[in-house]
Coordinates of C-alpha atoms in Angstrom, one line a residue:
Chain A
M163 CA 14.1 53.1 11.6
R164 CA 11.3 53.5 9.2
T165 CA 7.7 53.9 10.4
I166 CA 5.6 51.2 9.0
W167 CA 2.2 52.4 10.3
K168 CA 0.8 55.5 11.9
G169 CA -2.4 55.6 14.0
A170 CA -3.5 55.8 17.6
V171 CA -3.8 53.7 20.7
S172 CA -7.3 54.2 22.0
F173 CA -7.7 53.6 25.7
G174 CA -11.0 54.7 27.2
L175 CA -11.5 58.3 26.3
V176 CA -7.8 58.8 25.7
S177 CA -6.3 58.5 22.3
I178 CA -2.5 58.3 22.0
P179 CA -1.1 59.1 18.5
I180 CA 1.7 56.6 17.8
K181 CA 4.1 55.4 15.1
L182 CA 4.9 51.7 14.7
F183 CA 8.3 50.2 14.0
P184 CA 9.3 46.6 13.7
A185 CA 11.2 45.7 16.8
T186 CA 12.9 42.6 15.5
E187 CA 14.6 41.5 12.2
Q188 CA 15.8 38.3 10.8
K189 CA 19.5 38.1 10.1
D190 CA 19.4 35.1 7.8
I191 CA 22.0 35.4 5.1
K192 CA 20.3 35.7 1.8
F193 CA 21.5 34.0 -1.3
R194 CA 20.4 35.0 -4.8
F195 CA 19.9 32.4 -7.4
L196 CA 22.2 32.7 -10.4
H197 CA 22.4 31.1 -13.8
K198 CA 25.3 28.6 -13.5
T199 CA 26.9 29.4 -16.9
C200 CA 26.3 33.3 -17.0
Q201 CA 26.5 33.7 -13.2
A202 CA 23.8 36.4 -13.6
P203 CA 20.7 36.6 -11.3
I204 CA 17.7 34.7 -12.3
K205 CA 14.7 36.9 -13.3
Y206 CA 11.2 35.7 -12.5
Q207 CA 8.4 36.5 -14.9
R208 CA 4.7 36.5 -14.0
V209 CA 3.1 34.3 -16.7
C210 CA -0.6 33.5 -17.0
S211 CA -1.1 29.7 -16.8
A212 CA -3.8 29.9 -19.4
C213 CA -2.5 32.1 -22.3
G214 CA 1.2 31.9 -21.4
Q215 CA 1.5 35.7 -21.8
E216 CA 3.6 37.8 -19.4
V217 CA 1.3 39.7 -17.0
T218 CA 2.0 43.2 -15.6
Q219 CA 1.1 44.4 -12.1
E220 CA -2.0 46.3 -13.5
D221 CA -3.3 43.1 -15.0
I222 CA -3.3 41.2 -11.7
V223 CA -6.4 40.8 -9.6
R224 CA -7.0 38.8 -6.4
G225 CA -9.0 35.6 -6.5
Y226 CA -10.3 33.4 -3.7
E227 CA -10.2 29.7 -4.7
Y228 CA -13.5 28.5 -3.2
E229 CA -13.2 25.1 -4.9
S230 CA -10.3 23.6 -6.9
G231 CA -9.9 25.7 -10.0
R232 CA -12.9 28.0 -9.3
F233 CA -12.3 31.6 -8.2
V234 CA -14.3 34.5 -7.0
I235 CA -12.6 37.8 -7.8
M236 CA -12.1 40.2 -4.8
N237 CA -11.0 43.7 -5.9
E238 CA -10.0 46.8 -3.8
E239 CA -13.6 48.2 -3.8
D240 CA -14.9 44.9 -2.4
L241 CA -12.4 44.9 0.4
E242 CA -13.2 48.5 1.3
K243 CA -16.9 47.6 1.7
I244 CA -16.1 45.8 5.0
P245 CA -17.0 48.3 7.7
D246 CA -14.0 48.7 9.9
E247 CA -13.4 51.8 12.0
R248 CA -10.4 50.3 13.7
T249 CA -8.0 50.4 10.8
R250 CA -6.3 53.4 12.2
T251 CA -6.5 52.6 15.9
I252 CA -5.2 50.0 18.3
D253 CA -8.2 49.4 20.6
I254 CA -7.3 48.4 24.1
I255 CA -9.9 46.0 25.4
D256 CA -8.5 44.6 28.7
F257 CA -5.7 44.8 31.1
V258 CA -4.2 41.5 32.2
S259 CA -1.0 40.1 33.8
L260 CA 1.8 39.2 31.4
K261 CA 2.4 35.9 33.2
D262 CA -1.1 34.8 32.4
I263 CA -0.3 34.7 28.7
D264 CA 1.6 31.7 27.4
P265 CA 4.5 32.7 25.0
I266 CA 3.0 30.4 22.4
Y267 CA 0.5 33.2 21.5
F268 CA 3.2 35.8 20.7
D269 CA 3.8 36.5 17.0
K270 CA 5.7 39.7 16.1
T271 CA 7.0 42.5 18.2
Y272 CA 6.7 46.2 17.3
Y273 CA 8.0 49.4 19.0
L274 CA 5.5 52.1 19.5
A275 CA 6.7 55.7 19.5
P276 CA 4.6 58.7 20.4
N277 CA 3.5 60.8 17.4
D278 CA 2.5 64.6 17.4
A279 CA 1.7 65.6 21.0
G280 CA 1.3 62.1 22.1
E281 CA 4.2 62.1 24.5
K282 CA 2.2 62.8 27.7
P283 CA -0.6 60.2 27.3
Y284 CA 2.1 57.7 26.1
A285 CA 4.1 58.2 29.2
L286 CA 1.0 58.0 31.3
L287 CA -0.1 54.7 29.9
R288 CA 3.4 53.2 30.3
K289 CA 3.8 54.4 33.8
A290 CA 0.3 53.3 34.9
M291 CA 0.8 49.8 33.5
E292 CA 4.2 49.6 35.3
E293 CA 2.7 50.6 38.6
T294 CA -0.3 48.2 38.3
D295 CA 1.9 45.5 36.9
K296 CA -0.6 45.0 34.1
I297 CA -0.3 44.9 30.3
A298 CA -3.0 45.8 27.7
V299 CA -4.8 43.4 25.4
A300 CA -5.8 45.2 22.2
K301 CA -7.2 44.6 18.7
V302 CA -5.3 46.0 15.8
V303 CA -5.6 45.8 12.0
I304 CA -2.4 45.8 10.1
R305 CA -2.4 45.2 6.4
N306 CA -5.9 43.7 6.1
K307 CA -5.3 41.3 9.0
E308 CA -7.0 41.8 12.3
S309 CA -4.8 40.7 15.1
L310 CA -5.0 40.4 18.8
A311 CA -2.1 42.2 20.5
V312 CA -0.7 43.1 23.8
I313 CA 0.9 46.4 24.6
R314 CA 3.4 46.5 27.4
G315 CA 6.2 48.6 28.8
Y316 CA 9.8 47.8 27.7
G317 CA 12.3 50.1 29.4
N318 CA 11.1 53.6 28.7
F319 CA 9.0 52.6 25.7
L320 CA 5.8 50.8 24.8
V321 CA 6.0 47.7 22.7
M322 CA 3.3 45.8 21.0
E323 CA 3.3 42.1 20.5
T324 CA 0.8 40.8 17.9
M325 CA -0.7 37.5 19.0
L326 CA -2.2 34.5 17.4
Y327 CA -5.8 33.7 17.9
P328 CA -6.5 30.5 19.9
D329 CA -7.7 28.7 16.7
E330 CA -4.3 29.5 15.1
I331 CA -2.5 27.4 17.7
R332 CA -2.4 23.8 16.7
D333 CA -4.0 21.3 19.0
S334 CA -1.3 19.8 21.1
K335 CA -3.5 16.7 21.5
L336 CA -2.5 15.8 17.9
L337 CA 1.1 15.4 19.0
P338 CA 2.2 11.8 18.6
G339 CA 4.1 10.0 21.4
F340 CA 1.9 10.8 24.4
E341 CA -0.5 7.8 24.3
R342 CA 1.1 6.0 27.2
E343 CA 1.3 7.2 30.7
V344 CA 4.9 7.6 31.9
K345 CA 5.9 6.6 35.3
L346 CA 8.8 8.5 36.8
H347 CA 10.9 7.2 39.6
D348 CA 12.0 9.4 42.5
N349 CA 15.6 8.7 41.7
E350 CA 15.2 9.7 38.1
M351 CA 13.5 12.9 39.1
K352 CA 16.2 13.6 41.6
M353 CA 18.9 13.2 39.0
A354 CA 17.0 15.4 36.5
R355 CA 16.5 18.1 39.1
E356 CA 20.2 18.1 40.0
L357 CA 21.1 18.4 36.4
I358 CA 18.8 21.5 36.0
E359 CA 20.2 23.0 39.2
N360 CA 23.8 22.6 37.9
L361 CA 23.0 24.4 34.7
A362 CA 20.7 27.0 36.2
T363 CA 21.9 30.6 35.6
E364 CA 20.6 34.1 34.8
F365 CA 19.4 34.7 31.3
T366 CA 21.9 36.9 29.4
P367 CA 20.9 37.1 25.8
E368 CA 24.3 38.5 24.7
K369 CA 25.8 35.1 25.5
Y370 CA 24.1 33.4 22.7
D371 CA 24.8 33.9 19.0
D372 CA 24.3 32.3 15.7
E373 CA 27.3 30.1 15.2
Y374 CA 26.2 28.9 11.8
R375 CA 25.7 32.4 10.5
K376 CA 29.2 33.5 11.8
K377 CA 30.9 30.6 10.1
L378 CA 29.0 31.2 6.8
L379 CA 30.0 34.9 6.8
E380 CA 33.6 34.0 7.4
L381 CA 33.4 31.6 4.5
I382 CA 31.9 34.2 2.2
K383 CA 34.5 36.8 3.3
A384 CA 37.3 34.3 2.6
K385 CA 35.9 33.6 -0.8
I386 CA 35.6 37.3 -1.7
E387 CA 39.3 37.7 -0.7
G388 CA 40.2 34.8 -2.9
E389 CA 41.4 32.5 -0.2
E390 CA 41.3 28.8 -0.6
I391 CA 38.4 27.4 1.4
V392 CA 38.9 24.4 3.5
I393 CA 35.8 22.9 4.8
P394 CA 36.3 21.1 8.1
E395 CA 34.8 17.7 8.2
A396 CA 31.6 18.0 10.1
E397 CA 31.1 15.6 12.9
A398 CA 27.6 14.4 11.8
K399 CA 28.8 13.7 8.3
G400 CA 31.5 11.4 9.6
K401 CA 28.9 9.6 11.5
I402 CA 26.8 9.0 8.5
V403 CA 29.7 7.6 6.6
D404 CA 30.3 5.2 9.5
L405 CA 26.7 4.1 9.3
M406 CA 27.0 3.4 5.6
D407 CA 30.3 1.6 6.1
A408 CA 28.7 -0.5 8.8
L409 CA 25.7 -1.3 6.5
K410 CA 28.0 -2.1 3.6
A411 CA 30.0 -4.5 5.7
S412 CA 26.8 -6.1 6.9
V413 CA 25.6 -6.5 3.3
E414 CA 28.9 -8.2 2.4
M415 CA 28.6 -10.5 5.4
A416 CA 25.0 -11.3 4.6
K417 CA 25.9 -12.1 1.0
K418 CA 28.6 -14.5 2.1
A419 CA 26.3 -16.1 4.6
G420 CA 24.3 -17.2 1.6
Q421 CA 21.3 -16.1 -0.4
V422 CA 17.9 -17.6 -0.1
K423 CA 17.4 -20.6 -2.2
P424 CA 14.5 -20.3 -4.6
A425 CA 11.3 -21.6 -3.1
G426 CA 10.1 -24.8 -4.5
K427 CA 13.5 -26.3 -5.0
R428 CA 14.0 -26.1 -1.2
R429 CA 10.9 -28.1 -0.4
K430 CA 11.5 -31.7 -1.4
K431 CA 9.0 -34.3 -0.7
A432 CA 7.3 -33.8 2.6
A433 CA 8.8 -35.8 5.4
G434 CA 6.9 -38.7 6.8
E435 CA 4.8 -39.4 3.8
Chain B
M292 CA 23.2 7.7 0.8
E293 CA 23.2 5.0 -1.7
I294 CA 24.0 1.3 -1.2
E295 CA 24.5 -1.2 -3.9
I296 CA 23.4 -4.8 -3.4
N297 CA 23.7 -7.4 -6.2
G298 CA 23.9 -4.6 -8.7
R299 CA 20.7 -2.9 -7.4
K300 CA 21.1 0.7 -6.1
I301 CA 19.0 1.5 -3.1
K302 CA 18.8 5.0 -1.6
L303 CA 18.9 4.9 2.2
S304 CA 17.4 7.8 4.1
N305 CA 17.2 9.1 7.7
L306 CA 19.7 6.6 9.0
E307 CA 20.2 8.5 12.2
K308 CA 16.6 8.9 13.1
I309 CA 15.8 7.4 16.5
F310 CA 13.3 4.6 16.1
W311 CA 13.2 3.3 19.6
P312 CA 13.4 6.4 21.8
A313 CA 13.7 4.5 25.1
S314 CA 16.7 2.5 23.9
G315 CA 18.1 5.0 21.4
Y316 CA 18.1 2.5 18.5
T317 CA 18.1 4.3 15.2
K318 CA 16.9 3.4 11.7
H319 CA 20.4 2.4 10.9
D320 CA 20.3 -0.1 13.8
L321 CA 17.1 -1.5 12.3
L322 CA 18.6 -1.8 8.8
R323 CA 21.8 -3.3 10.2
Y324 CA 19.8 -5.9 12.1
Y325 CA 17.7 -7.0 9.1
I326 CA 20.8 -7.2 6.9
D327 CA 22.7 -9.3 9.5
V328 CA 19.7 -11.6 10.1
S329 CA 18.7 -11.8 6.4
S330 CA 20.1 -15.2 5.5
Y331 CA 17.9 -16.6 8.3
L332 CA 14.9 -14.5 7.7
L333 CA 14.6 -14.5 4.0
P334 CA 13.6 -18.2 3.6
Y335 CA 10.4 -17.4 5.7
L336 CA 9.5 -14.5 3.4
A337 CA 10.4 -15.9 0.0
D338 CA 7.5 -16.1 -2.5
R339 CA 4.9 -15.1 0.1
P340 CA 2.7 -12.0 -0.3
I341 CA 3.5 -9.8 2.6
H342 CA 1.7 -7.2 4.7
F343 CA 4.0 -4.5 6.0
Q344 CA 3.4 -1.9 8.7
R345 CA 5.5 1.2 8.3
F346 CA 6.8 3.4 11.2
P347 CA 8.4 6.4 9.4
D348 CA 8.9 8.2 12.7
G349 CA 9.8 5.2 14.8
I350 CA 7.7 3.1 17.1
E351 CA 6.1 6.0 18.9
G352 CA 5.1 7.9 15.7
K353 CA 2.4 7.3 13.2
R354 CA 2.1 3.9 11.6
F355 CA 0.4 2.6 8.5
Y356 CA 0.0 -0.5 6.5
Q357 CA 1.7 -1.0 3.2
I358 CA 0.1 -3.9 1.3
N359 CA 0.3 -2.7 -2.3
A360 CA 3.7 -2.1 -3.7
P361 CA 4.2 1.6 -3.7
S362 CA 4.0 3.3 -7.2
Y363 CA 7.6 4.5 -6.8
A364 CA 9.0 1.1 -6.0
P365 CA 12.0 0.3 -8.3
S366 CA 11.2 -1.9 -11.2
W367 CA 13.3 -4.8 -9.9
V368 CA 11.1 -5.2 -6.8
K369 CA 9.0 -8.3 -7.6
T370 CA 5.3 -8.1 -7.1
F371 CA 2.4 -10.6 -7.2
P372 CA -1.2 -9.7 -7.7
V373 CA -3.8 -11.3 -5.5
Q374 CA -7.5 -11.0 -6.3
S375 CA -9.7 -10.8 -3.3
K376 CA -13.5 -10.2 -3.2
E377 CA -13.2 -6.4 -3.4
R378 CA -10.0 -5.7 -5.2
V379 CA -6.7 -6.8 -6.7
R380 CA -3.7 -6.2 -4.5
N381 CA -0.2 -6.0 -5.8
Y382 CA 1.9 -7.5 -3.1
M383 CA 5.7 -7.0 -2.9
L384 CA 7.7 -10.2 -2.7
V385 CA 10.8 -10.2 -0.5
N386 CA 12.9 -12.9 -2.1
D387 CA 16.3 -11.3 -1.8
L388 CA 18.5 -9.0 0.3
E389 CA 18.1 -6.0 -1.9
T390 CA 14.3 -6.0 -1.6
L391 CA 14.6 -6.6 2.1
V392 CA 16.8 -3.5 2.4
Y393 CA 14.5 -1.6 0.2
V394 CA 11.4 -2.3 2.3
V395 CA 13.2 -1.8 5.6
N396 CA 14.4 1.6 4.4
L397 CA 10.7 2.4 3.9
A398 CA 10.5 1.8 7.7
C399 CA 8.6 -1.4 7.1
L400 CA 9.3 -2.6 10.6
E401 CA 6.6 -5.2 10.8
I402 CA 6.8 -7.9 8.2
H403 CA 3.8 -10.3 8.1
P404 CA 4.0 -13.0 5.4
W405 CA 1.1 -15.1 4.2
H406 CA 1.0 -18.8 5.2
S407 CA 1.0 -19.9 1.6
R408 CA 3.4 -19.2 -1.3
I409 CA 2.6 -17.8 -4.7
T410 CA 3.4 -21.1 -6.3
D411 CA 0.3 -22.6 -4.5
I412 CA -1.5 -19.6 -3.0
N413 CA -4.6 -21.4 -1.8
H414 CA -2.7 -24.0 0.3
P415 CA -0.8 -23.0 3.4
D416 CA 2.5 -24.6 4.4
Y417 CA 1.8 -24.7 8.1
G418 CA -0.9 -24.2 10.7
I419 CA -0.3 -21.8 13.6
V420 CA -1.5 -22.0 17.2
D421 CA -1.4 -18.3 18.3
L422 CA -1.3 -18.0 22.1
D423 CA -2.4 -14.5 22.9
P424 CA -2.3 -13.7 26.6
Q425 CA -5.1 -11.4 27.7
E426 CA -4.5 -8.5 30.1
G427 CA -3.1 -9.6 33.4
V428 CA -1.6 -12.9 32.1
G429 CA 2.2 -13.2 32.4
F430 CA 4.6 -15.0 30.1
K431 CA 5.0 -18.0 32.5
Q432 CA 1.3 -18.9 32.0
V433 CA 1.7 -18.5 28.2
A434 CA 4.7 -20.8 28.3
H435 CA 2.8 -23.3 30.4
V436 CA -0.1 -23.4 27.9
A437 CA 2.5 -23.8 25.1
G438 CA 3.7 -26.9 26.9
V439 CA 0.2 -28.2 26.9
V440 CA 0.0 -27.5 23.2
K441 CA 3.1 -29.6 22.8
D442 CA 1.5 -32.5 24.9
V443 CA -1.5 -32.4 22.6
L444 CA 0.7 -32.4 19.5
D445 CA 2.7 -35.3 20.8
S446 CA -0.4 -37.3 21.4
L447 CA -1.4 -36.6 17.8
G448 CA 2.0 -37.6 16.5
L449 CA 2.7 -34.1 15.3
S450 CA 5.7 -31.8 15.7
G451 CA 5.3 -28.1 16.5
F452 CA 7.8 -25.3 16.6
P453 CA 7.4 -22.4 19.1
K454 CA 8.5 -18.8 18.7
T455 CA 7.9 -15.7 20.7
S456 CA 5.6 -13.3 19.0
G457 CA 8.1 -10.7 20.1
A458 CA 5.5 -8.9 22.2
T459 CA 3.8 -11.0 24.8
G460 CA 2.6 -14.3 23.1
I461 CA 4.0 -17.5 21.7
Q462 CA 3.1 -18.9 18.3
I463 CA 3.5 -22.6 17.5
Y464 CA 4.0 -23.5 13.9
I465 CA 2.9 -26.9 12.7
P466 CA 4.4 -27.8 9.3
L467 CA 1.8 -29.5 7.2
R468 CA 2.0 -31.4 3.9
T469 CA 1.0 -29.3 1.0
G470 CA -2.5 -29.6 -0.4
Y471 CA -4.6 -28.7 2.7
T472 CA -7.0 -25.8 2.1
Y473 CA -7.0 -22.8 4.4
E474 CA -10.4 -24.1 5.8
Q475 CA -8.9 -27.5 6.5
V476 CA -5.9 -26.0 8.3
R477 CA -8.2 -23.7 10.4
D478 CA -10.2 -26.8 11.4
I479 CA -7.0 -28.8 12.2
V480 CA -5.6 -26.0 14.4
G481 CA -9.1 -25.5 15.9
F482 CA -9.2 -29.2 16.8
I483 CA -5.8 -28.9 18.5
C484 CA -6.8 -25.8 20.4
A485 CA -10.1 -27.4 21.6
Q486 CA -8.0 -30.3 23.1
V487 CA -5.7 -27.8 24.8
H488 CA -8.7 -25.9 26.2
K489 CA -10.2 -29.2 27.5
K490 CA -6.9 -29.8 29.4
E491 CA -6.6 -26.3 30.8
P492 CA -10.2 -24.9 30.9
H493 CA -9.4 -22.2 33.4
L494 CA -6.1 -20.9 32.0
T495 CA -7.2 -20.8 28.4
T496 CA -10.2 -19.5 26.3
M497 CA -11.5 -19.9 22.8
E498 CA -14.0 -17.1 23.3
R499 CA -14.1 -14.7 20.4
M500 CA -15.5 -11.8 22.3
V501 CA -12.5 -10.0 23.9
K502 CA -14.6 -8.8 26.8
K503 CA -15.6 -12.3 27.8
R504 CA -12.1 -13.8 27.7
G505 CA -10.9 -12.7 31.2
A506 CA -7.3 -13.2 32.4
T507 CA -6.6 -16.2 30.2
V508 CA -4.5 -17.2 27.3
Y509 CA -6.6 -16.9 24.1
L510 CA -6.1 -19.9 21.8
D511 CA -6.4 -18.2 18.4
Y512 CA -6.8 -20.6 15.6
L513 CA -8.6 -18.1 13.3
Q514 CA -5.3 -16.7 12.0
N515 CA -5.2 -19.7 9.8
L516 CA -7.3 -18.2 7.0
W517 CA -6.7 -17.0 3.5
G518 CA -5.2 -13.5 3.5
K519 CA -4.4 -13.6 7.2
T520 CA -0.8 -13.0 8.2
I521 CA 1.5 -13.3 11.3
N522 CA 4.8 -11.6 11.8
A523 CA 7.6 -13.8 10.5
P524 CA 10.3 -15.3 12.8
Y525 CA 13.3 -13.0 13.2
T526 CA 11.2 -9.8 12.6
V527 CA 11.4 -6.9 15.0
R528 CA 8.3 -5.7 16.9
P529 CA 7.3 -2.1 17.5
V530 CA 7.8 -2.4 21.3
P531 CA 10.2 -0.7 23.6
G532 CA 13.5 -2.6 23.7
A533 CA 13.2 -3.7 20.0
S534 CA 12.4 -7.3 20.8
V535 CA 12.4 -9.8 18.0
S536 CA 10.1 -12.7 17.3
T537 CA 12.4 -15.6 18.3
P538 CA 12.2 -19.3 17.7
L539 CA 12.7 -21.2 21.0
S540 CA 13.5 -24.8 21.8
W541 CA 10.8 -26.6 23.7
G542 CA 13.4 -26.9 26.6
E543 CA 13.5 -23.1 26.7
V544 CA 9.7 -22.8 26.6
C545 CA 9.2 -25.3 29.4
G546 CA 12.2 -24.3 31.4
G547 CA 10.6 -21.1 32.4
K548 CA 13.8 -19.1 32.3
V549 CA 13.3 -17.0 29.1
S550 CA 11.1 -13.9 28.5
P551 CA 10.3 -12.3 25.2
A552 CA 12.2 -9.2 26.1
D553 CA 15.4 -11.3 26.3
F554 CA 15.6 -11.4 22.5
T555 CA 16.3 -8.2 20.8
I556 CA 18.0 -6.8 17.7
T557 CA 21.2 -6.7 19.6
N558 CA 21.6 -10.4 20.4
I559 CA 19.5 -12.5 18.0
V560 CA 22.2 -12.8 15.3
D561 CA 24.7 -14.2 17.8
R562 CA 22.0 -16.6 19.2
V563 CA 21.1 -17.9 15.8
K564 CA 24.8 -18.3 14.8
E565 CA 25.3 -20.4 18.0
K566 CA 22.1 -22.4 18.1
G567 CA 21.2 -22.5 14.4
D568 CA 17.8 -21.8 13.0
L569 CA 15.5 -23.7 15.4
F570 CA 12.6 -23.0 13.0
A571 CA 14.2 -24.7 9.9
P572 CA 11.9 -27.8 10.2
V573 CA 8.9 -25.5 9.6
L574 CA 10.1 -25.1 6.0
S575 CA 11.6 -28.4 5.4
G576 CA 8.9 -31.0 5.9
G577 CA 5.2 -31.4 5.9
Q578 CA 3.2 -33.6 8.2
S579 CA -0.1 -35.3 7.5
A580 CA -3.1 -34.4 9.6
A581 CA -5.3 -37.1 8.2
T582 CA -6.1 -38.5 11.6
I583 CA -7.3 -35.1 12.9
L584 CA -9.4 -34.6 9.7
R585 CA -11.0 -38.0 10.1
Q586 CA -11.9 -37.2 13.7
I587 CA -13.4 -33.9 12.7
E588 CA -15.5 -35.5 10.1
K589 CA -16.9 -38.0 12.6

């Protein structure tokens, strides 16, 4: 594993030198875009929208669009002017209970490993949190973004979960479909409870895997080996075809049942006059 | 997914999206219903400017009005410009099955045509007594008031044709001879409503302030105005159960055995095939309201 960041966890007077590693990875299968005729990868060029010239990395600056089409340039020196002593430390602010934090706040997970002579305070923090059943809330700056984070024990290690700020959580009041009050009958609740109890089990993560990814990988492997690929008819697709067939049949029926007569012709002289 | 109707290609999308979560009806079911009922529905839409309300995520999701034809509408969709005080609106005309399918695919669930046609836009074809039950009023009371409307119409020598609004009310259409202005039709229907109110002063109201109406049936004659619209017969309403605005016989209205929720996208087509289009007289013959107008002028 490659270290992505080195610094220290500061906790009262104690400072624990640590290294940071991403704890999770996305296993999405990546496709590259190819030119259909040459089957060669597509290359992207950075081109200026004004002069049309290709632009190299050195010629690129950062701009903040404060109104449409108007930018203020922010260069490295500007960013360095912001006083920030925490860029190399993870500052523990509070200790709280894990169950008090709703999972909606958690963003990314990192492993923390002790760096030079940090083993003892590292073990101390981990053990003390375990015994008090608390986790640490900290502030951390990674790559110009200040995040809230929690540090907690995970087996023999410390992990850090970066968190979203409350204003980054979208307001659930904006969710549609909750305008009406719902009345639940005792019988319905009883049925639902029984259903849950029937499916209740221990959480074993190994049990779940990505079926789609597995099938896609098999398909890719088969193609590499030159096998003919038979794509099984997906259930959902069959259903859509049915829907279309049903609609087409309806259209035919509707046409037979007769079209609207043009208005005006239909209305003869008014009755009773 | 593309469907071809009368040589016009229409792309259909999200057919499997659930539009009525409680009943599980999908957008496909909605399209299927409108296609199946089209030969009965289209005569009530033909040549009329139409207000649509779209429900792209079903009846519990966001909704918005579609009055102007969308800029991306296919060129074969007929439109008609209407100049109002503030602006010109480019209405879509639903004169054929292909346009109906096109607008329903846009999730235009609510279809509200004008009372007049583009051939004579300033003169409505019918007046409408809109019975709007206020909170706490059941359908029985609405049906009773509808019966009183029928009595009043009978005494005036006029025929009216009731339909469920599809939600809680009943609307009674009174076919009129062409040539009455919107203002005249409003006064004619207002006169009828006033007579109904006189007969049932406690069960009905003509009060415009919603707060002051109480648990009564509101006799709404103010829908009979230029640019006002009411959901057409055989259109679906955005209510649980997917109920449909359904023409009833007076026997059904007065018999007290039917409820608006009885008529949904699953059974209307069979009903109309069996009973025929009970609303057909609304389109086939006008009636003179000269006696009413004379009484109003007095």
